[in-house]
Amino acid sequence: MKQSLFVLFCAICLIFTSFLISTTNASFNDVEHSNFVIKTCENFEQTDQHCQPKKWDRSHLELIDQTIIKGTVCAPQKLNMMLINRGQPIAHSEWKWELHKVKSEQQPLQDGHILEKGSIKSLLSQETATVTTDKAKTNGIYAFKIYYPNGFGSSKEAFFWSKHMQLSKCQEKAS
C-alpha cells in the first residue's frame, strides 16, 4: 500500500511540476470600435458578385450594310460591315465580332478560321458603327460573325452571320 501511495504522490508531483514549467499563451482583444468600408454595387440586384451586370442593357445591333461582292473580286480586299443600334444605348453590354474564312457558302454558315476579333462597347441609340478589316488577303469565302451580349433575350442563337463574301485569286495578264 505504501508503494502505491508513493507512486500516486510522484505522479501528482510530476503533473504539478509540468504545469509550473510549461508555457501559457493568452491573447486578449479589447477592440470596442472598428472601421471598414463595404463596397456595394450601384444596382446590386441586377449585378453579379463582381458588380458586372446580369442583364443586357437592351441595346440591339443590326447589320445594315457590308462589302458587296458581285462577280470576280480579287484578293486582297478590305471588307467592312455597318451595324446600327436599334435599341437602347450600349451602357455595359459588349457586342463581339469575328471575321471568319469559311469553307463553303452553304447555309447556315459554319465556323471557319478566325482571322480577326473585335468588339463594340459603346454606341448610342440609332447610331451606326463601321467595322473594317484588311485581313482578307487570299482567295476564299469570308463572313463576319456577330455575338449577342450576355442576357440578350430575343434570339435562339448566341450570334448572327453577315452574308458571305467570296474573293478570287486573280492573275495579272501580260500586256
mmCIF file of C-alpha atoms in Angstrom:
data_model
loop_
_atom_site.group_PDB
_atom_site.id
_atom_site.type_symbol
_atom_site.label_atom_id
_atom_site.label_comp_id
_atom_site.label_asym_id
_atom_site.label_seq_id
_atom_site.Cartn_x
_atom_site.Cartn_y
_atom_site.Cartn_z
ATOM 1 C CA MET A 1 0.000 0.000 0.000
ATOM 2 C CA LYS A 2 2.889 2.355 0.810
ATOM 3 C CA GLN A 3 4.274 1.785 -2.678
ATOM 4 C CA SER A 4 1.018 2.693 -4.405
ATOM 5 C CA LEU A 5 0.718 5.865 -2.296
ATOM 6 C CA PHE A 6 4.299 6.732 -3.189
ATOM 7 C CA VAL A 7 3.597 6.204 -6.946
ATOM 8 C CA LEU A 8 0.428 8.300 -6.691
ATOM 9 C CA PHE A 9 2.344 11.049 -4.860
ATOM 10 C CA CYS A 10 5.084 11.036 -7.523
ATOM 11 C CA ALA A 11 2.501 11.214 -10.350
ATOM 12 C CA ILE A 12 0.786 14.198 -8.708
ATOM 13 C CA CYS A 13 4.124 15.956 -8.222
ATOM 14 C CA LEU A 14 5.087 15.315 -11.855
ATOM 15 C CA ILE A 15 1.785 16.710 -13.156
ATOM 16 C CA PHE A 16 2.003 19.746 -10.884
ATOM 17 C CA THR A 17 5.621 20.418 -11.948
ATOM 18 C CA SER A 18 4.729 20.159 -15.640
ATOM 19 C CA PHE A 19 2.032 22.804 -15.175
ATOM 20 C CA LEU A 20 4.529 25.110 -13.478
ATOM 21 C CA ILE A 21 7.244 24.879 -16.153
ATOM 22 C CA SER A 22 5.080 24.764 -19.301
ATOM 23 C CA THR A 23 4.406 27.941 -21.320
ATOM 24 C CA THR A 24 0.999 29.542 -21.261
ATOM 25 C CA ASN A 25 -0.345 31.515 -24.207
ATOM 26 C CA ALA A 26 -3.060 34.055 -23.721
ATOM 27 C CA SER A 27 -4.500 36.589 -26.163
ATOM 28 C CA PHE A 28 -6.780 39.434 -25.383
ATOM 29 C CA ASN A 29 -8.610 41.595 -27.870
ATOM 30 C CA ASP A 30 -10.038 44.740 -26.419
ATOM 31 C CA VAL A 31 -11.451 46.438 -29.552
ATOM 32 C CA GLU A 32 -14.576 48.419 -28.925
ATOM 33 C CA HIS A 33 -14.890 50.060 -32.366
ATOM 34 C CA SER A 34 -13.744 49.019 -35.817
ATOM 35 C CA ASN A 35 -13.993 50.941 -39.061
ATOM 36 C CA PHE A 36 -14.157 49.330 -42.508
ATOM 37 C CA VAL A 37 -15.589 50.076 -45.905
ATOM 38 C CA ILE A 38 -18.067 47.768 -47.609
ATOM 39 C CA LYS A 39 -18.098 48.082 -51.389
ATOM 40 C CA THR A 40 -21.562 47.779 -52.852
ATOM 41 C CA CYS A 41 -22.657 47.852 -56.444
ATOM 42 C CA GLU A 42 -24.742 50.758 -57.679
ATOM 43 C CA ASN A 43 -27.608 48.460 -58.641
ATOM 44 C CA PHE A 44 -26.808 45.350 -56.614
ATOM 45 C CA GLU A 45 -29.981 43.456 -57.518
ATOM 46 C CA GLN A 46 -29.044 43.416 -61.214
ATOM 47 C CA THR A 47 -25.297 42.753 -60.880
ATOM 48 C CA ASP A 48 -23.204 39.721 -60.014
ATOM 49 C CA GLN A 49 -20.624 39.410 -57.224
ATOM 50 C CA HIS A 50 -18.114 41.464 -59.265
ATOM 51 C CA CYS A 51 -20.623 44.280 -59.954
ATOM 52 C CA GLN A 52 -20.963 43.155 -63.567
ATOM 53 C CA PRO A 53 -24.486 43.369 -64.992
ATOM 54 C CA LYS A 54 -26.559 40.194 -65.008
ATOM 55 C CA LYS A 55 -28.901 41.652 -67.566
ATOM 56 C CA TRP A 56 -28.336 43.052 -71.014
ATOM 57 C CA ASP A 57 -28.676 46.822 -71.413
ATOM 58 C CA ARG A 58 -31.376 46.498 -74.115
ATOM 59 C CA SER A 59 -29.045 47.528 -76.931
ATOM 60 C CA HIS A 60 -29.799 45.801 -80.237
ATOM 61 C CA LEU A 61 -27.333 45.846 -83.114
ATOM 62 C CA GLU A 62 -28.446 45.018 -86.648
ATOM 63 C CA LEU A 63 -26.336 44.585 -89.758
ATOM 64 C CA ILE A 64 -27.441 47.224 -92.281
ATOM 65 C CA ASP A 65 -24.611 47.173 -94.826
ATOM 66 C CA GLN A 66 -21.497 45.236 -95.702
ATOM 67 C CA THR A 67 -18.997 44.827 -98.505
ATOM 68 C CA ILE A 68 -20.994 43.682 -101.529
ATOM 69 C CA ILE A 69 -19.149 41.364 -103.871
ATOM 70 C CA LYS A 70 -20.574 40.631 -107.315
ATOM 71 C CA GLY A 71 -18.684 38.750 -109.976
ATOM 72 C CA THR A 72 -14.958 38.305 -109.652
ATOM 73 C CA VAL A 73 -13.314 40.348 -106.922
ATOM 74 C CA CYS A 74 -9.606 39.789 -106.437
ATOM 75 C CA ALA A 75 -7.887 39.234 -103.112
ATOM 76 C CA PRO A 76 -6.533 41.001 -101.087
ATOM 77 C CA GLN A 77 -9.514 43.188 -100.259
ATOM 78 C CA LYS A 78 -10.727 45.361 -97.379
ATOM 79 C CA LEU A 79 -14.014 44.046 -96.026
ATOM 80 C CA ASN A 80 -16.444 46.028 -93.910
ATOM 81 C CA MET A 81 -19.803 45.870 -92.220
ATOM 82 C CA MET A 82 -22.026 48.592 -90.803
ATOM 83 C CA LEU A 83 -24.129 47.984 -87.709
ATOM 84 C CA ILE A 84 -26.877 50.184 -86.283
ATOM 85 C CA ASN A 85 -28.089 50.181 -82.690
ATOM 86 C CA ARG A 86 -31.893 49.881 -82.877
ATOM 87 C CA GLY A 87 -32.191 49.563 -79.088
ATOM 88 C CA GLN A 88 -31.079 51.494 -76.028
ATOM 89 C CA PRO A 89 -27.561 52.985 -75.864
ATOM 90 C CA ILE A 90 -24.859 50.436 -75.083
ATOM 91 C CA ALA A 91 -24.195 51.017 -71.396
ATOM 92 C CA HIS A 92 -22.421 47.844 -70.280
ATOM 93 C CA SER A 93 -23.064 45.122 -72.868
ATOM 94 C CA GLU A 94 -20.294 44.016 -75.190
ATOM 95 C CA TRP A 95 -21.095 43.075 -78.777
ATOM 96 C CA LYS A 96 -18.217 40.904 -80.040
ATOM 97 C CA TRP A 97 -17.482 40.170 -83.699
ATOM 98 C CA GLU A 98 -15.136 37.903 -85.632
ATOM 99 C CA LEU A 99 -14.036 37.668 -89.259
ATOM 100 C CA HIS A 100 -14.093 34.034 -90.400
ATOM 101 C CA LYS A 101 -12.674 32.423 -93.503
ATOM 102 C CA VAL A 102 -15.297 29.709 -94.035
ATOM 103 C CA LYS A 103 -15.044 26.519 -96.103
ATOM 104 C CA SER A 104 -18.304 26.928 -98.028
ATOM 105 C CA GLU A 105 -21.206 29.287 -98.577
ATOM 106 C CA GLN A 106 -23.691 26.597 -97.534
ATOM 107 C CA GLN A 107 -26.302 27.962 -95.141
ATOM 108 C CA PRO A 108 -26.204 28.083 -92.204
ATOM 109 C CA LEU A 109 -22.581 29.153 -92.309
ATOM 110 C CA GLN A 110 -20.200 27.071 -90.220
ATOM 111 C CA ASP A 111 -17.318 28.417 -88.155
ATOM 112 C CA GLY A 112 -14.120 28.726 -90.097
ATOM 113 C CA HIS A 113 -10.650 30.030 -89.426
ATOM 114 C CA ILE A 114 -10.907 33.208 -87.309
ATOM 115 C CA LEU A 115 -8.770 35.960 -88.836
ATOM 116 C CA GLU A 116 -9.685 38.896 -86.619
ATOM 117 C CA LYS A 117 -11.736 39.677 -83.499
ATOM 118 C CA GLY A 118 -13.131 42.861 -82.048
ATOM 119 C CA SER A 119 -15.979 44.328 -80.039
ATOM 120 C CA ILE A 120 -18.325 47.268 -79.897
ATOM 121 C CA LYS A 121 -18.646 48.598 -76.358
ATOM 122 C CA SER A 122 -20.396 51.931 -76.801
ATOM 123 C CA LEU A 123 -22.976 53.076 -79.295
ATOM 124 C CA LEU A 124 -25.914 55.416 -78.827
ATOM 125 C CA SER A 125 -29.432 54.552 -79.922
ATOM 126 C CA GLN A 126 -29.817 54.822 -83.751
ATOM 127 C CA GLU A 127 -26.047 55.406 -84.103
ATOM 128 C CA THR A 128 -24.013 53.313 -86.563
ATOM 129 C CA ALA A 129 -20.606 51.698 -86.284
ATOM 130 C CA THR A 130 -18.490 50.507 -89.204
ATOM 131 C CA VAL A 131 -16.041 47.636 -88.803
ATOM 132 C CA THR A 132 -13.304 47.452 -91.440
ATOM 133 C CA THR A 133 -10.685 44.735 -91.772
ATOM 134 C CA ASP A 134 -7.824 44.142 -94.178
ATOM 135 C CA LYS A 135 -7.253 40.526 -93.132
ATOM 136 C CA ALA A 136 -8.843 39.050 -96.312
ATOM 137 C CA LYS A 137 -5.545 38.522 -98.115
ATOM 138 C CA THR A 138 -6.146 35.306 -100.072
ATOM 139 C CA ASN A 139 -8.925 33.867 -102.201
ATOM 140 C CA GLY A 140 -11.761 32.226 -100.300
ATOM 141 C CA ILE A 141 -15.102 32.828 -98.607
ATOM 142 C CA TYR A 142 -15.287 35.308 -95.728
ATOM 143 C CA ALA A 143 -18.071 36.278 -93.308
ATOM 144 C CA PHE A 144 -18.490 38.337 -90.164
ATOM 145 C CA LYS A 145 -19.925 36.640 -87.079
ATOM 146 C CA ILE A 146 -21.544 38.957 -84.523
ATOM 147 C CA TYR A 147 -22.214 37.695 -80.982
ATOM 148 C CA TYR A 148 -25.171 38.877 -78.928
ATOM 149 C CA PRO A 149 -24.219 40.102 -75.425
ATOM 150 C CA ASN A 150 -24.925 38.046 -72.310
ATOM 151 C CA GLY A 151 -28.591 38.132 -71.386
ATOM 152 C CA PHE A 152 -29.808 39.132 -74.867
ATOM 153 C CA GLY A 153 -33.308 37.741 -74.928
ATOM 154 C CA SER A 154 -34.736 37.941 -78.427
ATOM 155 C CA SER A 155 -32.761 35.211 -80.222
ATOM 156 C CA LYS A 156 -32.432 31.441 -80.000
ATOM 157 C CA GLU A 157 -28.851 31.678 -81.283
ATOM 158 C CA ALA A 158 -25.955 33.354 -79.479
ATOM 159 C CA PHE A 159 -24.798 35.072 -82.698
ATOM 160 C CA PHE A 160 -25.715 36.052 -86.256
ATOM 161 C CA TRP A 161 -23.754 35.998 -89.523
ATOM 162 C CA SER A 162 -23.236 38.581 -92.239
ATOM 163 C CA LYS A 163 -23.665 37.497 -95.848
ATOM 164 C CA HIS A 164 -20.670 35.626 -97.212
ATOM 165 C CA MET A 165 -18.087 37.461 -99.328
ATOM 166 C CA GLN A 166 -16.088 35.496 -101.903
ATOM 167 C CA LEU A 167 -12.700 36.631 -103.122
ATOM 168 C CA SER A 168 -10.929 35.106 -106.111
ATOM 169 C CA LYS A 169 -7.301 34.588 -106.939
ATOM 170 C CA CYS A 170 -6.628 36.827 -109.904
ATOM 171 C CA GLN A 171 -3.710 36.551 -112.280
ATOM 172 C CA GLU A 172 -2.246 39.640 -113.851
ATOM 173 C CA LYS A 173 -2.460 39.486 -117.618
ATOM 174 C CA ALA A 174 0.686 40.183 -119.619
ATOM 175 C CA SER A 175 0.303 43.274 -121.779
#
